[in-house]
Coordinates of C-alpha atoms and ligand atoms in Angstrom, one line a residue:
M1 CA 0.0 0.0 0.0
K2 CA 1.4 3.4 -1.0
E3 CA 1.6 6.0 1.7
Y4 CA -1.1 8.3 0.1
E5 CA -3.6 5.4 0.0
K6 CA -3.9 5.4 3.8
T7 CA -4.7 9.1 3.6
F8 CA -7.1 8.5 0.8
N9 CA -9.0 6.0 3.0
K10 CA -9.4 8.6 5.7
F11 CA -10.5 11.1 3.1
K12 CA -13.1 8.7 1.9
D13 CA -14.5 8.3 5.4
Y14 CA -14.9 12.1 5.4
L15 CA -16.6 12.1 1.9
K16 CA -18.9 9.2 2.8
K17 CA -20.5 11.5 5.4
I18 CA -21.4 13.9 2.6
D19 CA -22.9 11.0 0.7
Y20 CA -25.0 10.2 3.8
L21 CA -26.3 13.8 3.8
N22 CA -27.1 13.4 0.1
S23 CA -29.0 10.2 0.7
T24 CA -30.9 11.8 3.7
E25 CA -31.9 14.7 1.5
A26 CA -33.1 12.2 -1.2
V27 CA -35.3 10.3 1.2
L28 CA -36.8 13.5 2.4
Y29 CA -37.5 14.7 -1.2
W30 CA -39.0 11.4 -2.1
D31 CA -41.3 11.5 0.9
M32 CA -42.2 15.1 0.3
R33 CA -43.2 14.4 -3.3
T34 CA -45.1 11.2 -2.8
V35 CA -46.9 11.0 0.6
M36 CA -46.1 14.1 2.8
P37 CA -49.1 16.1 3.8
R38 CA -49.1 19.7 2.3
Q39 CA -49.0 21.3 5.7
G40 CA -45.7 19.6 6.3
V41 CA -44.0 21.7 3.7
P42 CA -42.6 24.7 5.8
Y43 CA -41.0 22.4 8.4
R44 CA -39.6 20.1 5.8
G45 CA -38.1 23.2 4.1
E46 CA -36.3 24.0 7.4
V47 CA -35.0 20.5 7.7
L48 CA -33.7 20.5 4.1
S49 CA -32.0 23.8 4.4
Y50 CA -30.3 22.6 7.6
I51 CA -28.9 19.6 5.7
S52 CA -27.8 21.7 2.8
E53 CA -25.9 24.0 5.2
Q54 CA -24.2 21.0 6.8
K55 CA -23.1 19.9 3.3
Y56 CA -21.8 23.3 2.4
N57 CA -19.8 23.4 5.7
M58 CA -18.2 20.0 4.9
L59 CA -17.4 20.9 1.3
T60 CA -15.7 24.1 2.2
S61 CA -14.1 23.1 5.5
D62 CA -10.4 23.3 6.5
T63 CA -10.4 19.5 6.5
M64 CA -11.4 19.5 2.9
K65 CA -8.7 22.0 2.1
Y66 CA -6.1 19.9 3.9
Y67 CA -6.9 16.8 1.8
I68 CA -7.0 18.7 -1.5
D69 CA -3.6 20.3 -0.8
Y70 CA -2.2 17.0 0.3
F71 CA -3.2 15.1 -2.9
E72 CA -2.3 18.0 -5.1
S73 CA 1.3 17.7 -3.9
I74 CA 1.6 14.0 -5.0
D75 CA 2.5 13.2 -8.6
D76 CA 1.8 9.5 -9.1
L77 CA -1.8 9.2 -7.9
D78 CA -4.0 6.5 -9.3
I79 CA -6.9 7.5 -11.5
V80 CA -9.6 7.3 -8.9
T81 CA -7.8 9.3 -6.3
K82 CA -6.8 11.9 -8.8
A83 CA -10.4 12.3 -10.2
C84 CA -11.8 12.4 -6.7
Y85 CA -9.6 15.2 -5.3
K86 CA -9.9 17.2 -8.5
N87 CA -13.6 17.1 -8.4
C88 CA -13.6 18.1 -4.7
K89 CA -11.2 21.0 -5.5
K90 CA -13.5 22.2 -8.3
V91 CA -16.5 22.3 -5.9
Y92 CA -14.4 23.8 -3.1
D93 CA -13.1 26.6 -5.3
K94 CA -16.5 27.4 -6.7
Q95 CA -18.2 27.6 -3.3
K96 CA -15.4 29.7 -1.9
K97 CA -15.3 32.2 -4.8
I98 CA -18.9 33.3 -4.4
P99 CA -19.4 35.4 -1.2
K100 CA -21.7 33.6 1.1
D101 CA -24.0 36.6 1.7
R102 CA -24.5 37.0 -2.1
Y103 CA -25.3 33.4 -2.4
I104 CA -27.9 33.6 0.3
A105 CA -29.4 36.7 -1.3
Y106 CA -29.6 34.8 -4.6
T107 CA -31.4 31.7 -3.1
L108 CA -34.0 34.1 -1.6
A109 CA -34.4 35.9 -5.0
A110 CA -34.7 32.5 -6.7
S111 CA -37.4 31.3 -4.4
E112 CA -39.4 34.5 -4.9
S113 CA -38.8 34.3 -8.7
E114 CA -40.1 30.7 -8.7
A115 CA -43.3 31.8 -7.0
A116 CA -43.6 34.8 -9.3
W117 CA -43.1 32.5 -12.3
E118 CA -45.9 30.1 -11.1
E119 CA -48.3 33.0 -10.8
A120 CA -47.3 34.7 -14.1
K121 CA -47.7 31.4 -15.9
E122 CA -51.1 30.9 -14.4
E123 CA -52.1 34.4 -15.5
K124 CA -50.3 34.0 -18.9
N125 CA -48.5 37.2 -18.1
Y126 CA -44.8 37.6 -18.9
E127 CA -44.7 41.2 -17.8
K128 CA -45.3 40.0 -14.2
F129 CA -42.3 37.7 -14.4
K130 CA -39.9 40.0 -16.2
P131 CA -38.4 41.9 -13.2
H132 CA -37.7 38.6 -11.4
L133 CA -36.1 37.2 -14.5
Q134 CA -33.9 40.3 -14.8
K135 CA -32.8 39.9 -11.1
I136 CA -31.9 36.2 -11.6
I137 CA -29.9 37.0 -14.8
N138 CA -28.1 39.8 -12.9
F139 CA -27.1 37.3 -10.2
Q140 CA -25.9 34.8 -12.8
K141 CA -23.7 37.5 -14.4
E142 CA -22.4 38.5 -11.0
F143 CA -21.4 34.9 -10.2
V144 CA -19.8 34.5 -13.6
E145 CA -17.6 37.5 -12.7
Y146 CA -16.5 35.9 -9.4
L147 CA -15.9 32.5 -11.1
G148 CA -14.2 33.9 -14.2
Y149 CA -14.8 32.8 -17.8
T150 CA -13.1 32.1 -21.1
D151 CA -14.4 33.5 -24.3
D152 CA -18.1 33.5 -23.4
K153 CA -19.8 34.2 -20.1
Y154 CA -22.2 31.4 -20.8
N155 CA -19.3 28.8 -20.8
T156 CA -19.0 29.1 -17.0
L157 CA -22.7 28.3 -16.6
L158 CA -22.5 25.4 -19.0
D159 CA -19.7 23.9 -17.0
D160 CA -22.0 23.2 -14.1
Y161 CA -24.0 20.7 -16.2
E162 CA -21.7 19.7 -19.0
P163 CA -18.0 20.1 -18.0
G164 CA -15.8 20.5 -21.1
I165 CA -18.5 21.7 -23.5
T166 CA -18.4 25.3 -24.8
A167 CA -20.8 27.7 -26.5
S168 CA -18.6 27.7 -29.6
K169 CA -18.8 23.8 -29.8
L170 CA -22.5 23.9 -29.2
D171 CA -22.9 26.6 -32.0
V172 CA -21.5 24.2 -34.5
I173 CA -23.3 21.0 -33.5
F174 CA -26.6 22.6 -32.7
S175 CA -26.8 24.6 -36.0
Q176 CA -26.1 21.4 -37.9
L177 CA -28.8 19.6 -35.9
R178 CA -31.3 22.4 -36.3
D179 CA -30.9 22.6 -40.1
A180 CA -31.2 18.8 -40.4
I181 CA -34.4 18.7 -38.3
I182 CA -36.0 21.6 -40.2
D183 CA -35.1 19.8 -43.5
I184 CA -36.7 16.5 -42.3
L185 CA -39.8 18.5 -41.0
N186 CA -40.2 20.0 -44.5
K187 CA -40.1 16.6 -46.1
I188 CA -42.6 15.3 -43.6
K189 CA -44.9 18.2 -44.4
E190 CA -44.8 17.3 -48.1
S191 CA -45.2 13.6 -47.4
K192 CA -48.5 11.9 -48.4
T193 CA -48.2 9.5 -45.5
K194 CA -50.7 10.3 -42.8
I195 CA -50.4 8.5 -39.5
N196 CA -53.5 7.3 -37.8
T197 CA -53.6 7.8 -34.0
D198 CA -57.3 7.5 -33.4
F199 CA -56.9 4.3 -31.5
L200 CA -54.9 6.1 -28.9
K201 CA -58.0 8.1 -27.9
G202 CA -59.9 6.5 -25.1
S203 CA -59.6 5.4 -21.5
F204 CA -56.6 3.5 -20.1
D205 CA -56.9 2.3 -16.6
N206 CA -54.0 3.6 -14.4
K207 CA -53.5 0.1 -12.8
D208 CA -53.2 -1.4 -16.3
Q209 CA -50.7 1.3 -17.3
E210 CA -48.7 0.5 -14.2
K211 CA -48.7 -3.2 -15.0
L212 CA -47.3 -2.7 -18.5
S213 CA -44.7 -0.2 -17.3
L214 CA -43.5 -2.6 -14.6
Y215 CA -43.3 -5.4 -17.1
I216 CA -41.2 -3.3 -19.5
L217 CA -38.9 -2.0 -16.7
D218 CA -38.2 -5.5 -15.6
K219 CA -37.3 -6.6 -19.2
M220 CA -35.0 -3.6 -19.5
G221 CA -33.1 -4.7 -16.4
Y222 CA -34.1 -2.1 -13.9
D223 CA -33.8 -3.9 -10.6
M224 CA -37.0 -3.6 -8.7
G225 CA -35.4 -5.3 -5.7
R226 CA -33.3 -2.2 -5.4
G227 CA -35.9 0.3 -6.6
A228 CA -39.5 1.4 -6.6
L229 CA -42.0 3.0 -8.9
G230 CA -44.1 5.8 -7.3
E231 CA -46.5 8.4 -8.6
T232 CA -45.9 12.1 -8.5
M233 CA -46.9 15.2 -10.4
H234 CA -43.7 15.2 -12.5
P235 CA -41.7 12.1 -13.2
F236 CA -38.2 11.8 -11.8
T237 CA -35.5 9.4 -10.6
I238 CA -33.8 9.7 -7.2
K239 CA -30.9 7.8 -5.7
M240 CA -30.2 6.9 -2.1
G241 CA -27.1 4.8 -2.7
S242 CA -26.7 2.2 -5.5
D243 CA -29.1 -0.2 -3.7
D244 CA -32.0 2.2 -3.6
V245 CA -32.8 4.0 -6.8
R246 CA -36.5 5.0 -7.2
L247 CA -38.5 6.1 -10.1
S248 CA -41.8 8.0 -10.3
T249 CA -44.3 8.7 -13.1
H250 CA -47.6 10.3 -13.6
Y251 CA -50.6 8.4 -15.0
Y252 CA -53.2 10.1 -17.2
Q253 CA -56.3 8.0 -17.8
D254 CA -56.8 9.4 -21.3
D255 CA -53.2 9.2 -22.4
F256 CA -51.6 5.8 -23.2
K257 CA -48.1 7.2 -24.1
S258 CA -47.3 9.7 -21.4
A259 CA -46.7 7.4 -18.3
L260 CA -45.4 4.6 -20.4
Y261 CA -42.6 6.7 -22.0
S262 CA -41.8 8.5 -18.8
C263 CA -41.3 5.1 -17.1
I264 CA -39.0 3.9 -19.8
H265 CA -37.1 7.3 -19.7
E266 CA -36.8 7.3 -15.9
G267 CA -35.9 3.6 -16.1
G268 CA -32.9 4.5 -18.2
H269 CA -31.8 7.0 -15.5
G270 CA -32.4 4.4 -12.9
I271 CA -30.4 1.6 -14.6
Y272 CA -27.5 4.1 -14.8
D273 CA -27.6 4.9 -11.1
Q274 CA -28.0 1.3 -10.1
N275 CA -24.9 0.2 -12.0
I276 CA -22.2 2.6 -11.0
D277 CA -19.2 0.7 -9.5
K278 CA -19.6 0.4 -5.8
N279 CA -15.9 1.1 -5.3
L280 CA -16.7 4.7 -6.2
Y281 CA -18.8 5.2 -3.1
G282 CA -17.2 7.6 -0.8
T283 CA -15.4 9.4 -3.5
L284 CA -18.3 11.7 -4.7
L285 CA -17.8 10.2 -8.1
S286 CA -20.7 7.8 -7.9
E287 CA -22.9 10.1 -10.0
G288 CA -23.5 10.3 -13.7
A289 CA -20.7 11.8 -15.8
S290 CA -22.9 14.8 -16.6
M291 CA -26.5 15.9 -17.0
G292 CA -26.1 15.2 -20.8
I293 CA -24.7 11.7 -20.3
H294 CA -27.5 10.9 -17.9
E295 CA -30.0 12.1 -20.4
S296 CA -28.3 10.1 -23.1
Q297 CA -29.2 7.0 -21.1
S298 CA -32.8 7.8 -20.5
R299 CA -33.4 9.0 -24.0
F300 CA -31.6 5.9 -25.4
Y301 CA -34.2 3.7 -23.8
E302 CA -37.1 6.0 -24.3
N303 CA -36.6 6.8 -28.0
I304 CA -33.9 4.6 -29.7
I305 CA -35.2 1.4 -28.1
G306 CA -38.7 2.2 -26.9
R307 CA -39.9 3.8 -30.1
S308 CA -38.3 1.2 -32.4
L309 CA -40.3 -1.2 -34.5
E310 CA -38.3 -4.2 -33.1
F311 CA -39.2 -3.2 -29.6
W312 CA -42.9 -3.2 -30.4
K313 CA -42.7 -6.4 -32.3
Y314 CA -41.9 -8.0 -29.0
F315 CA -43.9 -6.0 -26.5
Y316 CA -47.0 -5.6 -28.6
S317 CA -48.6 -8.9 -27.7
E318 CA -48.3 -8.3 -23.9
T319 CA -49.6 -4.7 -24.6
K320 CA -52.7 -6.1 -26.4
K321 CA -53.3 -8.6 -23.5
I322 CA -53.6 -5.6 -21.1
F323 CA -55.3 -3.3 -23.6
P324 CA -57.5 -5.4 -25.9
Q325 CA -58.7 -2.2 -27.6
F326 CA -55.6 -2.5 -29.8
N327 CA -56.5 -5.9 -31.0
N328 CA -57.5 -4.7 -34.5
V329 CA -54.4 -2.4 -34.9
S330 CA -51.4 -3.9 -36.7
V331 CA -48.0 -3.6 -35.0
E332 CA -46.7 -1.4 -37.9
D333 CA -49.6 1.1 -37.4
F334 CA -49.1 1.1 -33.7
Y335 CA -45.3 1.7 -34.2
K336 CA -46.1 4.7 -36.5
A337 CA -48.5 6.1 -34.0
M338 CA -45.8 6.0 -31.4
N339 CA -43.6 8.1 -33.8
E340 CA -46.0 10.7 -35.2
V341 CA -44.3 14.0 -35.8
K342 CA -46.3 17.1 -35.0
P343 CA -44.6 20.4 -34.4
S344 CA -46.0 21.8 -31.2
L345 CA -45.5 24.6 -28.7
V346 CA -44.8 22.7 -25.6
R347 CA -41.4 21.1 -25.1
T348 CA -42.5 18.3 -22.7
E349 CA -45.2 17.2 -25.1
S350 CA -43.1 17.2 -28.2
D351 CA -42.1 14.2 -30.4
E352 CA -38.7 12.7 -30.8
L353 CA -37.8 14.7 -34.0
T354 CA -38.8 18.2 -32.9
Y355 CA -37.8 17.9 -29.3
S356 CA -34.2 19.1 -30.0
L357 CA -35.6 22.3 -31.7
H358 CA -37.3 23.3 -28.5
I359 CA -33.9 23.0 -26.7
I360 CA -31.9 24.8 -29.4
I361 CA -34.3 27.8 -29.2
R362 CA -33.8 27.9 -25.4
Y363 CA -30.0 27.6 -25.8
E364 CA -29.8 30.4 -28.3
L365 CA -32.0 32.7 -26.2
E366 CA -30.4 32.1 -22.8
R367 CA -26.9 32.5 -24.2
E368 CA -27.9 35.9 -25.5
L369 CA -29.6 36.8 -22.3
I370 CA -26.5 36.1 -20.3
N371 CA -24.3 38.0 -22.7
G372 CA -26.7 40.9 -22.8
T373 CA -27.2 40.8 -26.6
I374 CA -30.9 40.6 -26.0
S375 CA -32.9 42.0 -23.1
V376 CA -35.6 40.4 -21.0
D377 CA -37.9 42.9 -22.8
G378 CA -37.0 41.6 -26.2
A379 CA -36.9 37.9 -25.2
R380 CA -40.5 37.2 -25.8
D381 CA -40.5 38.5 -29.3
Q382 CA -37.4 36.4 -30.0
W383 CA -39.0 33.3 -28.5
N384 CA -42.1 33.7 -30.7
K385 CA -40.0 34.4 -33.8
K386 CA -37.8 31.4 -33.4
Y387 CA -40.9 29.1 -32.8
K388 CA -42.4 30.5 -36.1
D389 CA -39.1 30.1 -38.0
Y390 CA -38.1 26.7 -36.8
L391 CA -41.3 24.9 -36.0
G392 CA -43.9 27.0 -37.9
V393 CA -46.1 27.5 -34.8
T394 CA -46.9 30.6 -32.7
P395 CA -47.9 30.6 -29.1
K396 CA -51.3 32.2 -28.4
D397 CA -50.2 33.3 -24.9
D398 CA -47.1 33.4 -22.7
S399 CA -48.0 30.3 -20.7
E400 CA -47.5 28.1 -23.8
G401 CA -44.6 30.4 -24.9
I402 CA -41.8 31.9 -22.9
L403 CA -43.3 31.0 -19.5
Q404 CA -43.7 27.3 -20.1
D405 CA -40.6 26.0 -18.3
M406 CA -39.5 26.7 -14.7
H407 CA -35.7 26.5 -15.5
W408 CA -35.1 30.2 -15.9
S409 CA -37.1 31.1 -12.8
D410 CA -34.8 29.1 -10.5
G411 CA -31.6 30.1 -12.2
S412 CA -30.8 26.9 -14.1
F413 CA -29.1 28.7 -17.0
G414 CA -26.9 26.3 -18.9
Y415 CA -29.0 23.3 -18.1
F416 CA -31.2 23.1 -21.3
P417 CA -28.4 22.0 -23.7
S418 CA -28.0 18.8 -21.7
Y419 CA -31.3 17.5 -23.1
A420 CA -30.3 17.8 -26.7
L421 CA -26.7 16.6 -26.0
G422 CA -28.3 13.5 -24.5
N423 CA -29.8 12.8 -28.0
L424 CA -26.5 13.3 -29.7
Y425 CA -24.5 11.2 -27.2
G426 CA -27.1 8.4 -27.4
A427 CA -27.0 8.1 -31.2
Q428 CA -23.2 8.1 -31.1
F429 CA -23.2 5.3 -28.5
L430 CA -25.8 3.4 -30.6
H431 CA -23.4 3.5 -33.6
K432 CA -20.7 1.8 -31.6
M433 CA -23.2 -0.6 -30.0
E434 CA -24.3 -1.7 -33.5
Q435 CA -20.7 -2.6 -34.3
D436 CA -20.1 -4.4 -31.0
I437 CA -23.5 -6.3 -31.1
P438 CA -24.2 -7.2 -34.8
D439 CA -27.5 -9.0 -33.9
L440 CA -28.6 -6.0 -31.7
Y441 CA -32.0 -5.6 -33.5
S442 CA -32.9 -9.3 -33.5
N443 CA -32.2 -9.3 -29.7
I444 CA -34.6 -6.4 -29.3
E445 CA -37.2 -8.2 -31.4
N446 CA -36.9 -11.2 -29.0
G447 CA -37.2 -9.1 -25.9
S448 CA -33.6 -9.7 -24.9
L449 CA -32.9 -6.2 -23.7
L450 CA -30.4 -7.2 -21.1
I451 CA -27.7 -7.3 -23.8
I452 CA -28.1 -3.5 -24.1
K453 CA -28.0 -3.0 -20.4
E454 CA -24.8 -5.0 -20.2
W455 CA -23.1 -3.0 -22.9
L456 CA -24.1 0.3 -21.3
N457 CA -23.0 -1.0 -17.8
K458 CA -19.6 -2.0 -19.1
N459 CA -18.9 1.0 -21.3
I460 CA -20.7 3.9 -19.4
H461 CA -22.5 3.2 -16.2
K462 CA -19.8 1.6 -14.0
Y463 CA -17.5 4.6 -14.4
G464 CA -19.8 7.1 -12.7
S465 CA -18.2 10.5 -13.1
L466 CA -14.7 9.2 -13.1
Y467 CA -14.3 10.5 -16.6
K468 CA -15.5 13.8 -18.0
P469 CA -18.2 13.5 -20.8
E470 CA -15.7 14.4 -23.5
E471 CA -13.3 11.7 -22.3
L472 CA -16.0 9.1 -22.0
I473 CA -17.4 9.7 -25.5
K474 CA -13.9 9.5 -27.0
S475 CA -12.9 6.4 -25.1
V476 CA -16.2 4.6 -25.9
T477 CA -16.7 5.6 -29.5
G478 CA -13.2 6.6 -30.5
E479 CA -14.4 10.0 -31.6
E480 CA -15.3 13.4 -30.3
L481 CA -19.0 14.3 -29.9
S482 CA -20.5 14.8 -33.4
S483 CA -24.0 15.7 -34.6
K484 CA -23.6 13.2 -37.5
Y485 CA -24.8 10.1 -35.8
F486 CA -28.1 11.5 -34.5
I487 CA -28.8 13.3 -37.8
D488 CA -28.2 10.0 -39.7
Y489 CA -30.4 8.2 -37.2
L490 CA -33.2 10.7 -37.7
Y491 CA -33.1 10.6 -41.5
K492 CA -33.1 6.8 -41.6
K493 CA -36.0 6.5 -39.1
Y494 CA -38.3 9.2 -40.5
S495 CA -37.7 8.6 -44.2
K496 CA -39.0 5.0 -43.6
I497 CA -42.0 6.1 -41.6
Y498 CA -43.0 9.0 -43.9
N499 CA -41.7 7.5 -47.2
F500 CA -39.4 10.2 -48.4
Ligands
CO1 CO1 -34.4 12.8 -17.9

């Protein structure tokens, strides 16, 4: 055993306590969103803010500084120790650079802004939200000044969600993606193929929906022995250590697709979290590599697998057993209905093809808001113009326009690109998976989805955040992130469905 390894073990004992706080927080959130009575909210808020203060103290303590300095002074560290201390150093520096009183002022402004956003959305009134948005943007700009930036202020914000990615890289890949999607959309508009979705109208018992979702999650390899499926307003995945990773969904009696696809999506997140190498516990690296890589896993299952013809060739018979109303619908027609393209105003309701356009619009706008090249006054017109130009639709009010997402109200600038990056990473992983597993599609058609899980476990999941996203994509696929694979995937898929 090398000398530093003994110190690393002590450091891990320290970091494990931060993990315990994270898990405690997760249990409280789960409880809050599933069964806690509404009147419990204020007290729960106090408890959560106490825990978050304890975490802050541990992450910025003298002990933390001591360990960081110690490991920084050693040259021949193994890869885990090195990645661990570097990650801690990044968090430590960041927390220390922002003055505590300014951060507290910001969290207050953010909670006021969230409340104002909720009201403004309800009233469909952007004017009401504007002063709060301005305040949040000012805070973000102030923080960027403390933290420093290279080339573009927005890069510092991106770094929180997608370390290594820059606005100039995004400009290139997102504009290629945007142009390709618009081209495909135009071809679909000209296409004579019309997709019938009438059979998706009707009533679908919530218990039956749950039954189908659980069956599919099991086949995917989500381990219910170390998980749970609950119901909440908005679907999410939450981790309390690798042996307790829970999912939630929301059932709508009149919507067959919504809960099903949110379960498959969250299942992809859940499988990732359940399969991070246990040796990474106590290093703070037992998380996904980035928001974008995490989204690549959920979208991979949701879209690439769960909206494929091969998938439905297997799962359709079980689906018809639970929902006999589909008995007269062919699997091909059913598959097409799962993939209907319909440009719409609301991101969370959009189809696989147009989803990325919703993200690109937000990326283009938030980058300009942070750099001050558009004002909060001008943002709504820009929003509406981009929706008209890219998707051909115009919001009738602000609630289905610029007020639809909560992200800007709580200061999550730099988050949106992760969603579209997830699509790009996923297709690039698929390209490599197809080479590694030549009979991939016949496996899907036979319901043997575990082969996919094993490939993802081996190449992506087990590493947690040991590697940065750019290192991971390079080591798995041999190439840097490119828009090519997702664009090829989209052309191939939609030209078959819409005959162009
Ligand atoms: Co997700």
